[in-house]
mmCIF file of C-alpha atoms in Angstrom:
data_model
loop_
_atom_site.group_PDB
_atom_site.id
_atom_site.type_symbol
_atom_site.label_atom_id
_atom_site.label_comp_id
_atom_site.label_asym_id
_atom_site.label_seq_id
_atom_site.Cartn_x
_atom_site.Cartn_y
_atom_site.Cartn_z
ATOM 1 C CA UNK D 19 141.442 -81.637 -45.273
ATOM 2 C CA UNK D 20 141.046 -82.263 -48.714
ATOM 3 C CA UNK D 21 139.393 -85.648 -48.182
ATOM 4 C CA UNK D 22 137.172 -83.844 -45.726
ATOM 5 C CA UNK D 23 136.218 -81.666 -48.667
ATOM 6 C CA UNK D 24 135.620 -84.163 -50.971
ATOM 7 C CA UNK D 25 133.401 -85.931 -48.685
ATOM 8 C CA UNK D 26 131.375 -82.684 -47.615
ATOM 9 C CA UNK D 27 131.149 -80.361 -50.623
ATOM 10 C CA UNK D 28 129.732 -81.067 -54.230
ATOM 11 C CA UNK D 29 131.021 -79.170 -57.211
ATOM 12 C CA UNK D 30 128.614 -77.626 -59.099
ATOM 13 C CA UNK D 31 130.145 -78.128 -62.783
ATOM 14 C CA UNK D 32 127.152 -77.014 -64.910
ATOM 15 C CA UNK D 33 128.620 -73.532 -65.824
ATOM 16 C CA UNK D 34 129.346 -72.674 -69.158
ATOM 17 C CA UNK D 35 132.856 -70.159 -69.817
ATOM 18 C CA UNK D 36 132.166 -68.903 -66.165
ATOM 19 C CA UNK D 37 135.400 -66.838 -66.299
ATOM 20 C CA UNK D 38 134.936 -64.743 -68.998
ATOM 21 C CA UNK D 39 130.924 -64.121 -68.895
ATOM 22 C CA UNK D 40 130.781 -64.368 -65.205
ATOM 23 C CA UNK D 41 129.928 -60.633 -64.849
ATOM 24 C CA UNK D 42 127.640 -60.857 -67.843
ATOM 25 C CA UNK D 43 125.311 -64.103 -66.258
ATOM 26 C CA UNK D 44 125.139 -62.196 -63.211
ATOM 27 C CA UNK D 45 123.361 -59.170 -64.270
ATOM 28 C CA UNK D 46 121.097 -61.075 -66.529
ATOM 29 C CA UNK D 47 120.211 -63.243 -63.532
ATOM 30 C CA UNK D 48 119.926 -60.389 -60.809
ATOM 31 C CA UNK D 49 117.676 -58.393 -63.285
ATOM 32 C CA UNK D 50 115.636 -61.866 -63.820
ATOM 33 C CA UNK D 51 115.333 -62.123 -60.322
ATOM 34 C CA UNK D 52 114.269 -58.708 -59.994
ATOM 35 C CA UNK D 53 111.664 -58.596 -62.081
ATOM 36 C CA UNK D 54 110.167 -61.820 -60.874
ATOM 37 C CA UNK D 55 109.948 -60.432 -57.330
ATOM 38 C CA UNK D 56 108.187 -57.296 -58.791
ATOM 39 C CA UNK D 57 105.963 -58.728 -60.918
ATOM 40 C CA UNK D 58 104.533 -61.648 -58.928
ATOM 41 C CA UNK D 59 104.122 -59.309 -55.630
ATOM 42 C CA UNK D 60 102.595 -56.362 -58.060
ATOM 43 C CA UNK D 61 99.893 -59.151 -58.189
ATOM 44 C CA UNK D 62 99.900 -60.098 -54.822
ATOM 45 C CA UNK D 63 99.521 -56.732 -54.003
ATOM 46 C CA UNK D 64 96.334 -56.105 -56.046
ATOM 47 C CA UNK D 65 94.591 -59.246 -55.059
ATOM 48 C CA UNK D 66 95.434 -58.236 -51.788
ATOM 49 C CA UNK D 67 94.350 -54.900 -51.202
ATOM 50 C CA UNK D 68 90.970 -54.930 -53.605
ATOM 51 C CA UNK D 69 87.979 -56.230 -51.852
ATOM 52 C CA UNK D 70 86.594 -57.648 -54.923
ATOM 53 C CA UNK D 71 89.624 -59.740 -55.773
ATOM 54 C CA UNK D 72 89.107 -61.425 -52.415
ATOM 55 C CA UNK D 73 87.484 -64.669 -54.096
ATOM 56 C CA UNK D 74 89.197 -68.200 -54.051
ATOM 57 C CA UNK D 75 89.797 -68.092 -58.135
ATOM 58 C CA UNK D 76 92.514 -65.134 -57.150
ATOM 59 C CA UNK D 77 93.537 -66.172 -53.899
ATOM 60 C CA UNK D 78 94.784 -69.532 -55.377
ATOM 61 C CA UNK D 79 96.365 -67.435 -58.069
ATOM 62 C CA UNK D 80 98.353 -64.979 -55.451
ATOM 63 C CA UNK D 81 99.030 -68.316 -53.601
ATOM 64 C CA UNK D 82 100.472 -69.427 -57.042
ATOM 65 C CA UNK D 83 102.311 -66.461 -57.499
ATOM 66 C CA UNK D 84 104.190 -66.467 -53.919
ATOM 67 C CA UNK D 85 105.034 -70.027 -54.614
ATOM 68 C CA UNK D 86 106.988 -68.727 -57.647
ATOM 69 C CA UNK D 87 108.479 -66.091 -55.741
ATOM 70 C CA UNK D 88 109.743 -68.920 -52.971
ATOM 71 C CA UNK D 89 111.157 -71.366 -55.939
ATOM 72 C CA UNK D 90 113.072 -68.511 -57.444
ATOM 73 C CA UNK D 91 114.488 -67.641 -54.107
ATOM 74 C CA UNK D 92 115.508 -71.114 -53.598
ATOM 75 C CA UNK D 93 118.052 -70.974 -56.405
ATOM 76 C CA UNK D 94 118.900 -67.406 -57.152
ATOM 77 C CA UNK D 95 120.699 -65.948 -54.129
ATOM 78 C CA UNK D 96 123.332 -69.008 -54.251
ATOM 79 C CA UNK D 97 123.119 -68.875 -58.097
ATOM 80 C CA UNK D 98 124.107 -65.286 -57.803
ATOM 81 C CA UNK D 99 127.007 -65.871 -55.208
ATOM 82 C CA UNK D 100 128.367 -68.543 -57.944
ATOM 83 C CA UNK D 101 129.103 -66.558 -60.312
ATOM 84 C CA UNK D 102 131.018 -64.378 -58.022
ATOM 85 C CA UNK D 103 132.832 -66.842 -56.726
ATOM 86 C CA UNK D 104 135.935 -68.865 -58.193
ATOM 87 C CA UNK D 105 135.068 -72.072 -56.854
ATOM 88 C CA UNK D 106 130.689 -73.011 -57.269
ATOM 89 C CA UNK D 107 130.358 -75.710 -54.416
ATOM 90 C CA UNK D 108 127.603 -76.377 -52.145
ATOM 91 C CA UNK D 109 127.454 -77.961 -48.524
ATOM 92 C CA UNK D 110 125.936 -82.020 -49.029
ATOM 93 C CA UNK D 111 123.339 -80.885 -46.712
ATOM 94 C CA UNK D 112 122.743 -78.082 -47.885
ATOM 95 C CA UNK D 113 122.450 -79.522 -51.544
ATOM 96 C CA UNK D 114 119.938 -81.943 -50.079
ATOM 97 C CA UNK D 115 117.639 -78.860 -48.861
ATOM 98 C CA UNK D 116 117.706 -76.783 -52.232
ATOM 99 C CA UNK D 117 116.667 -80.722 -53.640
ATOM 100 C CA UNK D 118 113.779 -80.349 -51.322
ATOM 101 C CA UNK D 119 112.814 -76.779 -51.677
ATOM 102 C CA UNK D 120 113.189 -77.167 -55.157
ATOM 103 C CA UNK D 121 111.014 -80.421 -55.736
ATOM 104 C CA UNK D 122 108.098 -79.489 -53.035
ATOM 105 C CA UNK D 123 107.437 -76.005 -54.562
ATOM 106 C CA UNK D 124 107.373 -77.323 -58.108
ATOM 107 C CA UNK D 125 104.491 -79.819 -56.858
ATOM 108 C CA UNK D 126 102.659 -77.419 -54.837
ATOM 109 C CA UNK D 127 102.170 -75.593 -58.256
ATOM 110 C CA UNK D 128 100.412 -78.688 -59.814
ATOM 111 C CA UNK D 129 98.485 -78.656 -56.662
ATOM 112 C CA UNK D 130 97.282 -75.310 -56.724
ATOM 113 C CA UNK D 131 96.647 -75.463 -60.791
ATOM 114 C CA UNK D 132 94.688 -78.449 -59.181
ATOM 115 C CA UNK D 133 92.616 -76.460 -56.908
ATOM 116 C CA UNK D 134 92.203 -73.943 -59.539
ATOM 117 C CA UNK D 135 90.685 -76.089 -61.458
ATOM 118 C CA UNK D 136 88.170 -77.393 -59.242
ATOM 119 C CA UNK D 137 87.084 -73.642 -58.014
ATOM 120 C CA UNK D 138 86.976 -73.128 -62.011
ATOM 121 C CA UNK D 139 84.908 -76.235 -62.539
ATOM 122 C CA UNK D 140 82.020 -75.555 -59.065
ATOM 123 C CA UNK D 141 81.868 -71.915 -60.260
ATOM 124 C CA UNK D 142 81.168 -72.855 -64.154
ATOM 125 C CA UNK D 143 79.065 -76.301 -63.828
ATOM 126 C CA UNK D 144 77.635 -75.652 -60.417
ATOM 127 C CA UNK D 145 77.278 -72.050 -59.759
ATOM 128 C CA UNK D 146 73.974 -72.377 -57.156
ATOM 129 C CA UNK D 147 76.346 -74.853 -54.693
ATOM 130 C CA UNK D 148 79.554 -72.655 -55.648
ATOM 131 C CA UNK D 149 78.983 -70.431 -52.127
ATOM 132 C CA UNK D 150 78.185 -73.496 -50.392
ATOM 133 C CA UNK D 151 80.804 -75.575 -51.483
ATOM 134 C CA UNK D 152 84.479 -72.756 -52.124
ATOM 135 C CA UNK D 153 84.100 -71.430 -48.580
ATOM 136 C CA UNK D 154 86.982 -69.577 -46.808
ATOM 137 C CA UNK D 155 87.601 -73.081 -44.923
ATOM 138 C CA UNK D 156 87.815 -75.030 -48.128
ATOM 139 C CA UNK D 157 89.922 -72.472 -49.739
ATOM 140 C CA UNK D 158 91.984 -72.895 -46.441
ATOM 141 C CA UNK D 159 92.389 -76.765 -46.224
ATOM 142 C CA UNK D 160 93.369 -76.471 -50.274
ATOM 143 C CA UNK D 161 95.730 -73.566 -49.738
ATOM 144 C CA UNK D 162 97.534 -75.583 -46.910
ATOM 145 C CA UNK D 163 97.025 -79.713 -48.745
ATOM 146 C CA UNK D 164 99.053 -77.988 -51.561
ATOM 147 C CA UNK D 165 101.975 -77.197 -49.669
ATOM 148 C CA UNK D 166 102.306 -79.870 -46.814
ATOM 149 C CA UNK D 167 101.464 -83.011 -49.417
ATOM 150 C CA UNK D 168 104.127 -82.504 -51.173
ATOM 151 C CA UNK D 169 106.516 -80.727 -48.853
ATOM 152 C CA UNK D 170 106.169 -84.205 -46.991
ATOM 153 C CA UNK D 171 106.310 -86.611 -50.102
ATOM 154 C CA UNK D 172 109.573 -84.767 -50.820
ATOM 155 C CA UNK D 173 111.007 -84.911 -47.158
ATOM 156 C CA UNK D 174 110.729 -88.580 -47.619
ATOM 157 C CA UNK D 175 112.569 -89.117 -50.433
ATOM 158 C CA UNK D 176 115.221 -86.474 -49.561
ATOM 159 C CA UNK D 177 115.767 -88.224 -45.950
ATOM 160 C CA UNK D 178 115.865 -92.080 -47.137
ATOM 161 C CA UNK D 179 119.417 -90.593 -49.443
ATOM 162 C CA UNK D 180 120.763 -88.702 -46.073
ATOM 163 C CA UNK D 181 123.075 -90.910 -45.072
ATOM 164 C CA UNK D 182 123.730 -92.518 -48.457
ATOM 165 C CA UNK D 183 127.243 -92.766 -49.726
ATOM 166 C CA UNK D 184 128.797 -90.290 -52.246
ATOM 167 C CA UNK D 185 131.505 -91.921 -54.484
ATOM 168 C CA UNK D 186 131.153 -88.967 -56.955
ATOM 169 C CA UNK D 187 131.293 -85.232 -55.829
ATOM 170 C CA UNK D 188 131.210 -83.445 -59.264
ATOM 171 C CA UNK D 189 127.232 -82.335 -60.500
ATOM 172 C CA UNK D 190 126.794 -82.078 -63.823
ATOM 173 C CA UNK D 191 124.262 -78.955 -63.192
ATOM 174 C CA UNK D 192 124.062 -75.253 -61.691
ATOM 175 C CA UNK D 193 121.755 -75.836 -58.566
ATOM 176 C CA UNK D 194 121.003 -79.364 -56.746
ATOM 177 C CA UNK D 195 118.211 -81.214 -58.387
ATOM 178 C CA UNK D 196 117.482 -85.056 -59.342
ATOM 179 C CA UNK D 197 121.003 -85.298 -61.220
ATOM 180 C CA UNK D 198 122.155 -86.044 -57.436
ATOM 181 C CA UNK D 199 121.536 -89.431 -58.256
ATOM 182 C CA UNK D 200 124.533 -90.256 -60.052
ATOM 183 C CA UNK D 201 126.873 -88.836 -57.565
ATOM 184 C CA UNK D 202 125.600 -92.472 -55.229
ATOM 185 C CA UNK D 203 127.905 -95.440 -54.991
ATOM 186 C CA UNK D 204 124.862 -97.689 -55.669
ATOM 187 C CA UNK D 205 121.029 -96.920 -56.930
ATOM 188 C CA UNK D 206 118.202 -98.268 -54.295
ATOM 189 C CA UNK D 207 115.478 -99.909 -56.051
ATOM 190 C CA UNK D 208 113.391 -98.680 -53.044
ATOM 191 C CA UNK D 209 114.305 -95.112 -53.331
ATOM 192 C CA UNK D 210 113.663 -95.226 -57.044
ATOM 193 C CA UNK D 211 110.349 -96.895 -56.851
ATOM 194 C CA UNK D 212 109.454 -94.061 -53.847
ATOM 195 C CA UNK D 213 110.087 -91.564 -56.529
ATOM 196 C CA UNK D 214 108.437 -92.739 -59.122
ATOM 197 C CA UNK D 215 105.362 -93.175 -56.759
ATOM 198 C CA UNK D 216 105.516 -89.589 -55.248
ATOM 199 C CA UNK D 217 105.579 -88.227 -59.421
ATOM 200 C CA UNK D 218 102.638 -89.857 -60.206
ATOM 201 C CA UNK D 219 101.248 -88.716 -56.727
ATOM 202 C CA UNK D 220 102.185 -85.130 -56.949
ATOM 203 C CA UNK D 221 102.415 -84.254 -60.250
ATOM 204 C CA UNK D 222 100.833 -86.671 -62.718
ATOM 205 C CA UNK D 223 97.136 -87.147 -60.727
ATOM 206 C CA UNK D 224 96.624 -83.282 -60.176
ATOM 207 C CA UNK D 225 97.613 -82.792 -63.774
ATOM 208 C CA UNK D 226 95.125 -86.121 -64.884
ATOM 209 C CA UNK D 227 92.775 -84.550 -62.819
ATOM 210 C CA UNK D 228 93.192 -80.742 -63.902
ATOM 211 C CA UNK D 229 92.872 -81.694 -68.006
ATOM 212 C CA UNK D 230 90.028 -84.126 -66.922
ATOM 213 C CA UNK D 231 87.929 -80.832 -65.093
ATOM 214 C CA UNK D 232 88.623 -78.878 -68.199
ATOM 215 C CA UNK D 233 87.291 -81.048 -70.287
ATOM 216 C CA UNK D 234 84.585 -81.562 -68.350
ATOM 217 C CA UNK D 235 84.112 -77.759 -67.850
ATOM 218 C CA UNK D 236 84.274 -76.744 -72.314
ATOM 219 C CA UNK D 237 82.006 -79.440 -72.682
ATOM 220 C CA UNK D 238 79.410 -77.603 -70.411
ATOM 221 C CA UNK D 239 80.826 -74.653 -71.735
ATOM 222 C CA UNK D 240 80.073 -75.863 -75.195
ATOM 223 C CA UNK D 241 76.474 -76.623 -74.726
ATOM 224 C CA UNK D 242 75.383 -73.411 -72.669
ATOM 225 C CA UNK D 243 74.814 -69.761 -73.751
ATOM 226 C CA UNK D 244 77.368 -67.833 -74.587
ATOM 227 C CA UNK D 245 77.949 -65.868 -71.680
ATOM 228 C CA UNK D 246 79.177 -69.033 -69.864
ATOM 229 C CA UNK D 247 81.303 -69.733 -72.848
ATOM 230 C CA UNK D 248 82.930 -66.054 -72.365
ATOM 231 C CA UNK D 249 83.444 -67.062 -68.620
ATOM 232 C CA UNK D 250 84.972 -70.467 -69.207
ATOM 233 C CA UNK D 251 87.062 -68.683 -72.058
ATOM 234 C CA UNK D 252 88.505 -66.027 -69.892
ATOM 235 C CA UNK D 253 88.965 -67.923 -66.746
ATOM 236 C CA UNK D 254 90.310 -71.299 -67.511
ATOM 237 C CA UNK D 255 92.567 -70.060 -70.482
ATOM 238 C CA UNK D 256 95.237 -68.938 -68.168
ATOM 239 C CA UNK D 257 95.177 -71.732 -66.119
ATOM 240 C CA UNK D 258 95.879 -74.163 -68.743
ATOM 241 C CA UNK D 259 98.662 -71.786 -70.285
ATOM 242 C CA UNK D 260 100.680 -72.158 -67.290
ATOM 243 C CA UNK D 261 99.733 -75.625 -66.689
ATOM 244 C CA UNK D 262 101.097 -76.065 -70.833
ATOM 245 C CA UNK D 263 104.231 -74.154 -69.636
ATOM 246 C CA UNK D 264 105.142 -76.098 -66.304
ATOM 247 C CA UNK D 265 104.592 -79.289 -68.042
ATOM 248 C CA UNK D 266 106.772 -78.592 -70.795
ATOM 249 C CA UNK D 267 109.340 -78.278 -67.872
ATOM 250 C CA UNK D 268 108.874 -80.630 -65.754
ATOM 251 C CA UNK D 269 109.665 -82.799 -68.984
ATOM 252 C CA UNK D 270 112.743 -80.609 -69.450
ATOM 253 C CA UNK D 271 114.129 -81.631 -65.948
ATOM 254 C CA UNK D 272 112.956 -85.519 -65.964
ATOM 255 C CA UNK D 273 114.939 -84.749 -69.569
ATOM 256 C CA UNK D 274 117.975 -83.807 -68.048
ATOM 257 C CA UNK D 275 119.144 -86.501 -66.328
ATOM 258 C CA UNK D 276 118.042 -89.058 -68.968
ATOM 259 C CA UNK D 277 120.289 -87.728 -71.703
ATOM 260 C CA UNK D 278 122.935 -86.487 -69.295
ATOM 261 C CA UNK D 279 125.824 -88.552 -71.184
ATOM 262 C CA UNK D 280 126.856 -86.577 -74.369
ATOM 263 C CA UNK D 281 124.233 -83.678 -74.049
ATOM 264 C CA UNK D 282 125.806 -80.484 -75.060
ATOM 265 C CA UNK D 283 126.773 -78.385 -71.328
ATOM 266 C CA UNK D 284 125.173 -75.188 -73.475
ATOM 267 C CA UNK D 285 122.317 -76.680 -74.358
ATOM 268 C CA UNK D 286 121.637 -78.239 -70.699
ATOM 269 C CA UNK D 287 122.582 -74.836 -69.335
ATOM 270 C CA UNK D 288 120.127 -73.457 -71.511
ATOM 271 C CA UNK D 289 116.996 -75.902 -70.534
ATOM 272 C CA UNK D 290 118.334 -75.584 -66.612
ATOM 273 C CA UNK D 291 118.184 -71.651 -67.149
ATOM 274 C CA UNK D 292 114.433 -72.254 -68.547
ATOM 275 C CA UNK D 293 112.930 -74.144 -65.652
ATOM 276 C CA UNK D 294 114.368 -71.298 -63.054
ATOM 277 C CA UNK D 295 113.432 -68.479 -65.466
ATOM 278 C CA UNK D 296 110.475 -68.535 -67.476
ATOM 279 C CA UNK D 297 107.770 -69.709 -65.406
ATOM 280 C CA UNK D 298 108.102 -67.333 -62.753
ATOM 281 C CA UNK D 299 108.265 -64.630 -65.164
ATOM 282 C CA UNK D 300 105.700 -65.766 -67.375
ATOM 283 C CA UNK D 301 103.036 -66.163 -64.768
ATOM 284 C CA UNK D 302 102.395 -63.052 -63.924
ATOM 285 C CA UNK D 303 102.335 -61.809 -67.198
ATOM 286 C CA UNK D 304 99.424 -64.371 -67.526
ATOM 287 C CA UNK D 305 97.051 -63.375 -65.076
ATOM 288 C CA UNK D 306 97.723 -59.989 -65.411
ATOM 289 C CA UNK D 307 97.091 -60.001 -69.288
ATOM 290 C CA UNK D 308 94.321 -62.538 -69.217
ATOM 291 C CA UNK D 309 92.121 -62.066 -65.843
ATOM 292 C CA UNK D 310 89.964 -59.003 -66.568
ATOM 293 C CA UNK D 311 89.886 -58.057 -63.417
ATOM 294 C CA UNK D 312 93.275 -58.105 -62.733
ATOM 295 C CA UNK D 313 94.314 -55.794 -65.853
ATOM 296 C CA UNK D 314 91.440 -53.485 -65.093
ATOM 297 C CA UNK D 315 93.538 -52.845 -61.560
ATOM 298 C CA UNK D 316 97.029 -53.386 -63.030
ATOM 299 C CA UNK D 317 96.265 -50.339 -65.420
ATOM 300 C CA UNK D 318 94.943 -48.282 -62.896
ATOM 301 C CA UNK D 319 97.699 -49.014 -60.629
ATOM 302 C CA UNK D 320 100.348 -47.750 -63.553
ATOM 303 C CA UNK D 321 97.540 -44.672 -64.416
ATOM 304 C CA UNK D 322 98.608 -43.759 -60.566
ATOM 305 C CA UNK D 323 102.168 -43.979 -60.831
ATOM 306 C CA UNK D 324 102.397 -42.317 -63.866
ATOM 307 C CA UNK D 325 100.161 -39.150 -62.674
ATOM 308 C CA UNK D 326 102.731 -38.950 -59.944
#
């Protein structure tokens, strides 16, 4: 039984003085979950039920906003039953899913910062063609690129290490991510070299291409009156905000497993707690601060519940 334990379940060894602060990680990790739910679908909900938000610039945000709401649910729920628990293991297979979840929803965000972009960039430098070109069927084939691209890069990778061999079953983290590499008897040159590929295809070309529209769109900006200036100003500045913010953590996660050998357990607790944390909670705060329109209905909406 126990080798049958070994074999199937991975220890999840990332915690830091679980026993005495287990009570204490939970509540700050249920209300963090909490208010992530709340705030992204208090978005959602606006875009959703005001006919003038019904444009592709916020329907790629409240696509952008449910994606965050899927990645937190991803690692939450079992991150919550962990520090319940006295023993944190997860299923192999089960490891291998979160992996997948986890890696296909971060890249549908650079997707979808992607597509932002480009509805930024038609609406700013081509504003005649912009009904022409962002139709509902673009917006549609974007919407659905930036979740099956990636959810099928990722699929890939996560089925080529299926049947590879575990000679280590203890993970040096608090959710299944890339530091399941070093639980393998041997690396595969092929598997790394897939990886590498699907990062540059899913996360450093949308991002090459999302800085390279910007650019492309102040420079306009920079030249024209300064209405369009206003408009570039107040749409794109969010964009890149979050774009500043994901990046910062996708380096914080590639990060991870580089320096894995001597790296504090706080400290790496405290970057792993980052990635699952801040984004989602920063991004509605973002659009909801920084989209006019947005505030202008977010206020009303807490006008309403106040008066009642």
């Amino acid at each position: 039984m126990a080798v049958r334990l070994n074999v199937t379940y991975i220890i999840l060894d990332g915690h830091v003085e679980l026993q005495r602060y287990r009570y204490l990680y939970f509540l700050i990790m249920l209300t963090a979950y909490i208010l992530i739910i709340c705030f992204n679908a208090s978005i959602v909900f606006l875009i959703v039920i005001h006919k003038n938000l019904h444009e592709p610039m916020y329907i790629f945000i409240a696509a952008l906003l449910i994606n965050s709401v899927l990645f937190s649910t991803n690692i939450y729920p079992k991150l919550l039953i962990d520090f319940l628990s006295e023993k944190q293991i997860i299923c192999y297979q089960a490891c291998l899913f979160q992996v997948f979840a986890y890696y296909s929803l971060s890249s549908s965000e650079f997707l979808l910062l992607a597509a932002m972009a480009y509805d930024r960039y038609v609406s700013i430098c081509k504003p005649l063609q912009y009904p022409t070109i962002m139709r509902k069927t673009t917006v549609s084939i974007l919407l659905i690129l930036a979740w099956l691209v990636p959810a099928c890069h990722v699929a890939v990778a996560v089925g080529l290490n299926i049947k590879r061999k575990l000679c280590k079953f203890i993970l040096r983290g608090i959710f299944c991510n890339n530091s399941i590499t070093k639980l393998y008897c041997f690396s595969s040159v092929a598997i790394s070299l897939y990886g590498v590929a699907v990062v540059f295809n899913i996360a450093l070309f949308p991002m090459l291409f999302i800085l390279f529209t910007y650019a492309k769109i102040l420079t306009i900006a920079y030249r024209s009156c300064g209405e369009v200036r206003k408009k570039a100003t107040q749409t794109c500045l969010p964009h890149l905000l979050v774009l500043i913010n994901y990046s910062c953590l996708l380096f914080y996660d590639m990060a991870i497993v580089r320096v894995e050998s001597g790296f504090p357990k706080i400290a790496r607790l405290v970057m792993i707690l980052q990635i699952v944390t801040f984004n989602p909670l920063c991004n509605p705060i973002i659009y909801g601060l920084k989209m006019k329109e947005i505030s202008t209905h977010l206020r009303s909406l807490f006008c309403q519940v106040k008066v009642q």
